[in-house]
PDB file of C-alpha atoms in Angstrom:
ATOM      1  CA  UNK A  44       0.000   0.000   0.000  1.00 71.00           C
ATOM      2  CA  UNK A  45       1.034   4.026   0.129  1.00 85.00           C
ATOM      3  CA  UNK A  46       0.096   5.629   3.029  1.00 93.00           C
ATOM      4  CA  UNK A  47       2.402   8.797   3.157  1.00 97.00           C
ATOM      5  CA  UNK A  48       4.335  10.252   0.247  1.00 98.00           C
ATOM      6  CA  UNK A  49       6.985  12.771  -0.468  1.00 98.00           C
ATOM      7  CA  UNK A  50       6.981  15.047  -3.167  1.00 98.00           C
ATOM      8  CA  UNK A  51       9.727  16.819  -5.158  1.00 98.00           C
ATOM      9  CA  UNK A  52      10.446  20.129  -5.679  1.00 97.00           C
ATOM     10  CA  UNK A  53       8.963  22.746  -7.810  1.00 97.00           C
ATOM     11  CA  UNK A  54      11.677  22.578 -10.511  1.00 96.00           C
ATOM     12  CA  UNK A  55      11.401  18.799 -11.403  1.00 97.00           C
ATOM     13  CA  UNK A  56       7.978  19.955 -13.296  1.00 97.00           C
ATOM     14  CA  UNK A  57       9.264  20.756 -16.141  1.00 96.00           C
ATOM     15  CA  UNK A  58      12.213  19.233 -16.131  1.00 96.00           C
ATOM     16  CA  UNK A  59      10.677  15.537 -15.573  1.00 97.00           C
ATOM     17  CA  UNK A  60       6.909  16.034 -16.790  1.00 97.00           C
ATOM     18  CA  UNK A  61       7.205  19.397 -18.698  1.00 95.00           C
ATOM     19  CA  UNK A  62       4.511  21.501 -17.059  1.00 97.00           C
ATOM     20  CA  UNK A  63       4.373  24.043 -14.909  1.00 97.00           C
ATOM     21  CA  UNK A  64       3.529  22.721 -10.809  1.00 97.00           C
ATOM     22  CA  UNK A  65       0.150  23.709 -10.189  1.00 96.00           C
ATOM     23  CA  UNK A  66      -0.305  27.392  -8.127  1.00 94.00           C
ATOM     24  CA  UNK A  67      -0.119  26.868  -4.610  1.00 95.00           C
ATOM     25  CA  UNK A  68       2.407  23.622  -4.850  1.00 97.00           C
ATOM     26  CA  UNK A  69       4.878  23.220  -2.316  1.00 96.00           C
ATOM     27  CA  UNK A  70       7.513  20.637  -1.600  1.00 98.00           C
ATOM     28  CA  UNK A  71       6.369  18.353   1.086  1.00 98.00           C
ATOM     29  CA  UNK A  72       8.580  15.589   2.921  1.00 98.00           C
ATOM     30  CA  UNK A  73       5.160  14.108   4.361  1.00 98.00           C
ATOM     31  CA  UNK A  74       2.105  13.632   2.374  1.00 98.00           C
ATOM     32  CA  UNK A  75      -0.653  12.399   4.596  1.00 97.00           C
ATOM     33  CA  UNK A  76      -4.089  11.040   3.229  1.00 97.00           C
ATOM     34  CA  UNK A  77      -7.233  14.216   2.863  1.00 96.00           C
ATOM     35  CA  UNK A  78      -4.288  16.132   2.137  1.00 97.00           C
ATOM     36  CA  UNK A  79      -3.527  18.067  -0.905  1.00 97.00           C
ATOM     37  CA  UNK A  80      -0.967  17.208  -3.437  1.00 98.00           C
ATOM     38  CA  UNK A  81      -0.154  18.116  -6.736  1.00 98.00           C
ATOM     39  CA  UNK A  82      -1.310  15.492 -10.061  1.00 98.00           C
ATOM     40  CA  UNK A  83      -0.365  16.120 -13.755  1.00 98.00           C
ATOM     41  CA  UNK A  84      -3.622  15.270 -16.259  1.00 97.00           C
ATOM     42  CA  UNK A  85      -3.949  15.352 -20.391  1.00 96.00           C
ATOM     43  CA  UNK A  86      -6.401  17.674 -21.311  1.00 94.00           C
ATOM     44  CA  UNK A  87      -8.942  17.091 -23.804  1.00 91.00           C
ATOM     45  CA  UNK A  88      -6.042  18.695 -26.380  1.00 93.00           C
ATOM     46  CA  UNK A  89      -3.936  16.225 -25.503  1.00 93.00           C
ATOM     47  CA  UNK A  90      -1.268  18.518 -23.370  1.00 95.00           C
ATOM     48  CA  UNK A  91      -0.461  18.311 -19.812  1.00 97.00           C
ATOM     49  CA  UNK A  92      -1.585  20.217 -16.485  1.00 96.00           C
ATOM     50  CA  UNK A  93      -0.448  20.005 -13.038  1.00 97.00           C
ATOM     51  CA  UNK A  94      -3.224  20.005 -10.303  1.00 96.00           C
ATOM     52  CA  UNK A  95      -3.896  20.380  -6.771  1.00 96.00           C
ATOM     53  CA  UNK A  96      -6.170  17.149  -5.444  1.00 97.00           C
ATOM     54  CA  UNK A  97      -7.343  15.935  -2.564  1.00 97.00           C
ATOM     55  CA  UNK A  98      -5.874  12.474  -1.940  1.00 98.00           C
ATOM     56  CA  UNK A  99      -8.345  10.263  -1.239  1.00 97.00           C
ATOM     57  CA  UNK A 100     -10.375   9.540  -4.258  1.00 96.00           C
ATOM     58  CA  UNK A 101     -14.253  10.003  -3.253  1.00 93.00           C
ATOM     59  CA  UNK A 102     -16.946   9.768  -6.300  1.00 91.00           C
ATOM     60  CA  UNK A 103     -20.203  12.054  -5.716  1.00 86.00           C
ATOM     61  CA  UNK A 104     -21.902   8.334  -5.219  1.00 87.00           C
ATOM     62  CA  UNK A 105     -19.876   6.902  -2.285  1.00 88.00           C
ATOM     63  CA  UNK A 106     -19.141   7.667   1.397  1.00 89.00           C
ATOM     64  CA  UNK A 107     -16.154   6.979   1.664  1.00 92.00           C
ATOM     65  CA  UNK A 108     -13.027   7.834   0.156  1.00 94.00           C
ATOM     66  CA  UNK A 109      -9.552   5.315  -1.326  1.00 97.00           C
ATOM     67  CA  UNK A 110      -6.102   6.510  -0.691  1.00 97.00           C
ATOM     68  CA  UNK A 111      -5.167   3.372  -2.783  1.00 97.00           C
ATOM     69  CA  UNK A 112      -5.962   1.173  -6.003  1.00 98.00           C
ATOM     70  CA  UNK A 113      -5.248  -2.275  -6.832  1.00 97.00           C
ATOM     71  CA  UNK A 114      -3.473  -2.764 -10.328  1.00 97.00           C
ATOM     72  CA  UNK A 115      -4.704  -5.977 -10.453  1.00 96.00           C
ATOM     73  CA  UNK A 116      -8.485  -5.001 -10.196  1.00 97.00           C
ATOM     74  CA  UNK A 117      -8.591  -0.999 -11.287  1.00 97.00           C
ATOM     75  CA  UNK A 118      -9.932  -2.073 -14.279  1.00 97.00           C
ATOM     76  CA  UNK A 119     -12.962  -4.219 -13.025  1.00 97.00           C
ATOM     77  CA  UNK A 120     -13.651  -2.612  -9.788  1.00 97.00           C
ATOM     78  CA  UNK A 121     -16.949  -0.634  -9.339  1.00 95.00           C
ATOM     79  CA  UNK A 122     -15.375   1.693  -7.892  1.00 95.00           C
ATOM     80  CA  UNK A 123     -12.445   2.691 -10.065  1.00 97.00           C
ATOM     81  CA  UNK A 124     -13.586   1.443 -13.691  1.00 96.00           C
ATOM     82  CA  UNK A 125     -15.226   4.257 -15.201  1.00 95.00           C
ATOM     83  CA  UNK A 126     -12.344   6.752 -14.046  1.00 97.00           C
ATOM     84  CA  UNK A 127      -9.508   4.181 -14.524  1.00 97.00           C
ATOM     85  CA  UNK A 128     -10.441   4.145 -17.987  1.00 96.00           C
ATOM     86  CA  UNK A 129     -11.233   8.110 -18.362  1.00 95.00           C
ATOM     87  CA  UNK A 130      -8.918   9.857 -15.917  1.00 97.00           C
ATOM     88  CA  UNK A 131      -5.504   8.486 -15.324  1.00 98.00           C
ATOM     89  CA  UNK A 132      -3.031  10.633 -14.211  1.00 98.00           C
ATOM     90  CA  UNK A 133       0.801  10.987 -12.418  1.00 98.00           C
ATOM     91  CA  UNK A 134       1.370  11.659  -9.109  1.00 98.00           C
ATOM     92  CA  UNK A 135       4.897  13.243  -8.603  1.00 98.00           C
ATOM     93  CA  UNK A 136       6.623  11.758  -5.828  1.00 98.00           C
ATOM     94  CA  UNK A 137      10.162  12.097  -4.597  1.00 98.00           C
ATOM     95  CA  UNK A 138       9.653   8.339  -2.340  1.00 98.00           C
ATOM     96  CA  UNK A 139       6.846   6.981  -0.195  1.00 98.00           C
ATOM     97  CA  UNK A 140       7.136   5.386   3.213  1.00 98.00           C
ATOM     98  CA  UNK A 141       6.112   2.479   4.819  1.00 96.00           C
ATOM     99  CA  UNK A 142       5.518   0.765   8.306  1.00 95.00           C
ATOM    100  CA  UNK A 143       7.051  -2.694   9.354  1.00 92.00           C
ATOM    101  CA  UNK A 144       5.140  -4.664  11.035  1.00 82.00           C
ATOM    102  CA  UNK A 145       5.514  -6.685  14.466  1.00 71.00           C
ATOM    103  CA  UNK A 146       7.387  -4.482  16.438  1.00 66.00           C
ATOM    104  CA  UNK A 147       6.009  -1.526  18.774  1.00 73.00           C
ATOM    105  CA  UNK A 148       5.614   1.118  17.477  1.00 80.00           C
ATOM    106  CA  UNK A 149       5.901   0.030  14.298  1.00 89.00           C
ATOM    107  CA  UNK A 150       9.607   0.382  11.969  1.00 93.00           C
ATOM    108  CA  UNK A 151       9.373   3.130   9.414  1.00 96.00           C
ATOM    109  CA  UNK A 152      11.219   3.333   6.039  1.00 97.00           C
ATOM    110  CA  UNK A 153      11.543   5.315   3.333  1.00 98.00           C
ATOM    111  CA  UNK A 154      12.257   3.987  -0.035  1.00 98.00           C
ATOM    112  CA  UNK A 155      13.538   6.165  -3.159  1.00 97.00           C
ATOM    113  CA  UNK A 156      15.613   6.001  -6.030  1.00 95.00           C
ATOM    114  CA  UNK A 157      18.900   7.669  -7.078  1.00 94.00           C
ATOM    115  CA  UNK A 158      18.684  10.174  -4.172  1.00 93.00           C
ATOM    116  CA  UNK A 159      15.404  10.919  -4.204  1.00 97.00           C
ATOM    117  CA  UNK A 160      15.526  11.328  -7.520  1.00 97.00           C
ATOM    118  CA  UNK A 161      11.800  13.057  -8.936  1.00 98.00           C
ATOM    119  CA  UNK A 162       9.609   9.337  -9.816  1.00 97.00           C
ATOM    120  CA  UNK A 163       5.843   9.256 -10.765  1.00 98.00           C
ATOM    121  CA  UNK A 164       3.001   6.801  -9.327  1.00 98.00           C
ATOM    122  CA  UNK A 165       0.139   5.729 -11.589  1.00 98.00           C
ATOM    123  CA  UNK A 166      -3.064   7.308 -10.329  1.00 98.00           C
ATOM    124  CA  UNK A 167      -6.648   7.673 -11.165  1.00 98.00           C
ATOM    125  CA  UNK A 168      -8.638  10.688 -10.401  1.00 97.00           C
ATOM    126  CA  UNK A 169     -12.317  11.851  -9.943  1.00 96.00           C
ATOM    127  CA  UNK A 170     -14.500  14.819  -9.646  1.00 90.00           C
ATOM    128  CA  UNK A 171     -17.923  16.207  -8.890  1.00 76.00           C
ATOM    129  CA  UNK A 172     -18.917  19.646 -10.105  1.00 63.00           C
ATOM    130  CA  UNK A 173     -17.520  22.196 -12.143  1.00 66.00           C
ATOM    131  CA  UNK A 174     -13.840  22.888 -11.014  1.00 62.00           C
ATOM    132  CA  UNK A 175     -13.664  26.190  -8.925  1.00 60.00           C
ATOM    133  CA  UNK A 176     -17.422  26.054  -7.984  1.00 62.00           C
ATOM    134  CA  UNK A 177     -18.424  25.678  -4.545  1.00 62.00           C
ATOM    135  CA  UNK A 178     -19.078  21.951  -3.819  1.00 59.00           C
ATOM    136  CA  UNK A 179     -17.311  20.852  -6.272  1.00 70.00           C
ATOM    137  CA  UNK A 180     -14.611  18.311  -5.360  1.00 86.00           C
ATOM    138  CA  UNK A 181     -11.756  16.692  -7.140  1.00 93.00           C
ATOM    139  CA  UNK A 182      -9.881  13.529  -5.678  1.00 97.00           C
ATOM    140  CA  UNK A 183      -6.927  10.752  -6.758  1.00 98.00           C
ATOM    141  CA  UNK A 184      -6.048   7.776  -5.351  1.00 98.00           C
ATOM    142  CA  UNK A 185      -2.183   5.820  -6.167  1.00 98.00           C
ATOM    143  CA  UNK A 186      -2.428   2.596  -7.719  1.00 98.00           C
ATOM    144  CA  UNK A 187      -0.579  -0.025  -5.775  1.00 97.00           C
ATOM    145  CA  UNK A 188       1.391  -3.722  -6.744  1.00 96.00           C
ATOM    146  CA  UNK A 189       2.864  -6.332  -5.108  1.00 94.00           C
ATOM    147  CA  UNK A 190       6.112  -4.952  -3.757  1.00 94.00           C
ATOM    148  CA  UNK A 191       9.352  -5.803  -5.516  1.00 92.00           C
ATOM    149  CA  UNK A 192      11.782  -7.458  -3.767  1.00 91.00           C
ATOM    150  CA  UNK A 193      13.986  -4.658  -2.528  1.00 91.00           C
ATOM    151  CA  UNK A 194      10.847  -3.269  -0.645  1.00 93.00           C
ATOM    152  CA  UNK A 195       9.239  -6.557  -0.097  1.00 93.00           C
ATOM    153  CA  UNK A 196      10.999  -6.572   3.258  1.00 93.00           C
ATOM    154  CA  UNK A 197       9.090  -4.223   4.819  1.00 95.00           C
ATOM    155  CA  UNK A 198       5.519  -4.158   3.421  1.00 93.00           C
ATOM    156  CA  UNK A 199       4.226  -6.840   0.458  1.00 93.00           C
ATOM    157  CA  UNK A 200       2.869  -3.953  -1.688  1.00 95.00           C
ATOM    158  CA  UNK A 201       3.971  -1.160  -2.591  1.00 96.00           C
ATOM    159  CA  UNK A 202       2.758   2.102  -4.952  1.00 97.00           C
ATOM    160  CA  UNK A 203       3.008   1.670  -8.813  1.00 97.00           C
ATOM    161  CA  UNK A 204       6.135   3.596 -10.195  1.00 96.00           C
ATOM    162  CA  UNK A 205       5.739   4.034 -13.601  1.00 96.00           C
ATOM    163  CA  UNK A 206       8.578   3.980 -16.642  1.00 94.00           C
ATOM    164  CA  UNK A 207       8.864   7.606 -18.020  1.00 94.00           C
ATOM    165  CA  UNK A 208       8.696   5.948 -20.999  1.00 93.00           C
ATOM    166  CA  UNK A 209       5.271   5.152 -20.499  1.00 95.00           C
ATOM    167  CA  UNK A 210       4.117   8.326 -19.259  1.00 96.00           C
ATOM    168  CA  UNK A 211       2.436   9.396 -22.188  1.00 96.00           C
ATOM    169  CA  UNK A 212       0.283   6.127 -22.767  1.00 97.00           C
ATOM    170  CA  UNK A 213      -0.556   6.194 -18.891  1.00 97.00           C
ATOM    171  CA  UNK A 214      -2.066   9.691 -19.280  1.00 98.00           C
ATOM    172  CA  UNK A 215      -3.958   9.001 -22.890  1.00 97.00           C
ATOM    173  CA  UNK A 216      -7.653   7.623 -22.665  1.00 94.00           C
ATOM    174  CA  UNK A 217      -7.133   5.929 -25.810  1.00 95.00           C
ATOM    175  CA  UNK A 218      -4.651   3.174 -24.627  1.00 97.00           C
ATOM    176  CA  UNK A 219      -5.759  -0.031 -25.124  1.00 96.00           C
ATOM    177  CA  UNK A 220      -6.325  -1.970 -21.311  1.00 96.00           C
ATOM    178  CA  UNK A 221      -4.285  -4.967 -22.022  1.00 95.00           C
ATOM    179  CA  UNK A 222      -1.190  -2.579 -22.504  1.00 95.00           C
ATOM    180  CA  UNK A 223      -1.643  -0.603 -19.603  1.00 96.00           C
ATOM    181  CA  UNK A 224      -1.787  -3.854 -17.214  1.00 94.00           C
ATOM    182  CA  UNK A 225       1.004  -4.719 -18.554  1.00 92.00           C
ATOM    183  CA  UNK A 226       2.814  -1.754 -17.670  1.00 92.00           C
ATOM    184  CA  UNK A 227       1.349  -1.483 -14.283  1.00 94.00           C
ATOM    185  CA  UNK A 228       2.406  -5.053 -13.093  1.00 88.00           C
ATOM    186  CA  UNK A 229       5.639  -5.864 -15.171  1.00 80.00           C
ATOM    187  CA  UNK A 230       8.083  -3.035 -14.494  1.00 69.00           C
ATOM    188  CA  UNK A 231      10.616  -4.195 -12.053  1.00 72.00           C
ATOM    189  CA  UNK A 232      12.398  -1.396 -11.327  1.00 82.00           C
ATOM    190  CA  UNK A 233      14.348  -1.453  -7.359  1.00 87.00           C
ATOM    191  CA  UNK A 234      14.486   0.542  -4.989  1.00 95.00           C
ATOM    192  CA  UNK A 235      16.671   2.046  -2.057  1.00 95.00           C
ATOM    193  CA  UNK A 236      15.671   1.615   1.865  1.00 96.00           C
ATOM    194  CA  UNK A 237      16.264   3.610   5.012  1.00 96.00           C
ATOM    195  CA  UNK A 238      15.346   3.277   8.289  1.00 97.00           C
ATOM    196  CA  UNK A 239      14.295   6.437   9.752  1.00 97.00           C
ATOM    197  CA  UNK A 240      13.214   7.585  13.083  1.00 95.00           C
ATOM    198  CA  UNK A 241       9.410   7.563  14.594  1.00 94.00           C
ATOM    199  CA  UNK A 242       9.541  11.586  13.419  1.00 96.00           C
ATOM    200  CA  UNK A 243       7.840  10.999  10.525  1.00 97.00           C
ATOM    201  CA  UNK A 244       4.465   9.018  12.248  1.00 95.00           C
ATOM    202  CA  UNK A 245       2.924  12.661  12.491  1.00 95.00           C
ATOM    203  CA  UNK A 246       1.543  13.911   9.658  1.00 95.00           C
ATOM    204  CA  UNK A 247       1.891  17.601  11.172  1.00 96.00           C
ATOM    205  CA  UNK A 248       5.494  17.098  10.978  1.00 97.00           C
ATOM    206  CA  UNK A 249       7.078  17.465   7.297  1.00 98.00           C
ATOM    207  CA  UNK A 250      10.861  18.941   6.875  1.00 98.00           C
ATOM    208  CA  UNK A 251      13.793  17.242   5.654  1.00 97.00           C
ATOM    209  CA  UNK A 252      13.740  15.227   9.509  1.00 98.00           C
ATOM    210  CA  UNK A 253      11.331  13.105   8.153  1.00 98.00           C
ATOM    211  CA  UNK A 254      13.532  11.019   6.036  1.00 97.00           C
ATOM    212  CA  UNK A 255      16.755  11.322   8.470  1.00 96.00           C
ATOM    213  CA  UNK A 256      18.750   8.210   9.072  1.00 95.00           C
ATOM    214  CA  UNK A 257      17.470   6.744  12.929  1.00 93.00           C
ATOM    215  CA  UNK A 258      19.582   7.225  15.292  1.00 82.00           C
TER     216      UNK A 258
END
């Protein structure tokens, strides 16, 4: 699963998904779920925008909300199909941590690439309303896999990180299904691990502390 993020900084926009970070962004070292963070979209003429969204994706119909998707059932799930098909979109992350279990309190890690290197998870997004309007709403969730063995260790799923290379078919409504579970559930890309300190457990708390080595 994903249940706190960490995002990049404003300049990896345009330098990784070539659009501008939506007004308001910030760099945050501790995303936390009904939070804000930033997506990038295709508009209907085919370019790219960066958004603010609420993550925890919430269609007018339910009462509840998902932080997370399953790869494996995105496509077929009530929930998710329509907008899996219609609205896919990037989430920018920098790394994502995760909780090890049987201890208390529980271990966190963070895991990155390259130095927490600018990476993108596969998302799926949703809104009521016209954007801007009062009431209306607009809401992603990160698509999550089984965790690849350098993660694996720690939690047995992890968020989807997609190829750059298949940023573009992610993001385009007319990709065929078969090709975008493939892409979802074959990359194998690894992943770096660090043990960090209890700081992070509060979502208040976001500064470069959060993914400090523990002590």
């Amino acid at each position: 699963m994903c249940g706190r993020f960490l995002t990049p900084d404003e300049s990896a926009f345009e330098r990784y998904w070539h659009v501008a970070p939506p007004d308001g962004y910030r760099q945050s070292f501790n995303v936390a779920p009904t939070q804000l963070a930033a997506i990038v979209r295709r508009r209907s003429d085919g370019s790219r925008e960066a958004a603010l969204f609420t993550w925890g994706f919430r269609p007018a119909w339910a009462n509840r909300h998902w932080i997370n998707a399953r790869a494996e059932t995105v496509f077929t799930s009530a929930a998710f199909k329509r907008d899996a098909a219609m609205h896919r979109c990037l989430v920018p992350a920098a790394g994502w941590y995760e909780w090890q279990g049987g201890a208390t309190p529980k271990v966190p890690y963070v895991h990155y690439r390259d130095g927490f290197a600018p990476i993108a998870f596969a998302g799926i997004w949703t809104g009521t309303g016209r954007a801007g309007e009062p009431g209306s709403t607009r809401s992603f969730a990160i698509l999550t896999r089984p965790a690849v063995p350098s993660v694996a260790f720690v939690h047995g799923r992890m968020p989807v990180v997609l190829d750059p290379a298949h940023y573009d078919a992610w993001l385009d409504p007319a990709s065929r299904r078969a090709d975008l579970e493939h892409m979802l559930l074959e990359p194998r890309l690894e992943f770096e691990s660090r043990r960090i300190s209890t700081y992070v457990n509060k979502p208040e708390h976001d500064d470069p502390a959060c993914v400090a080595p523990a002590a």
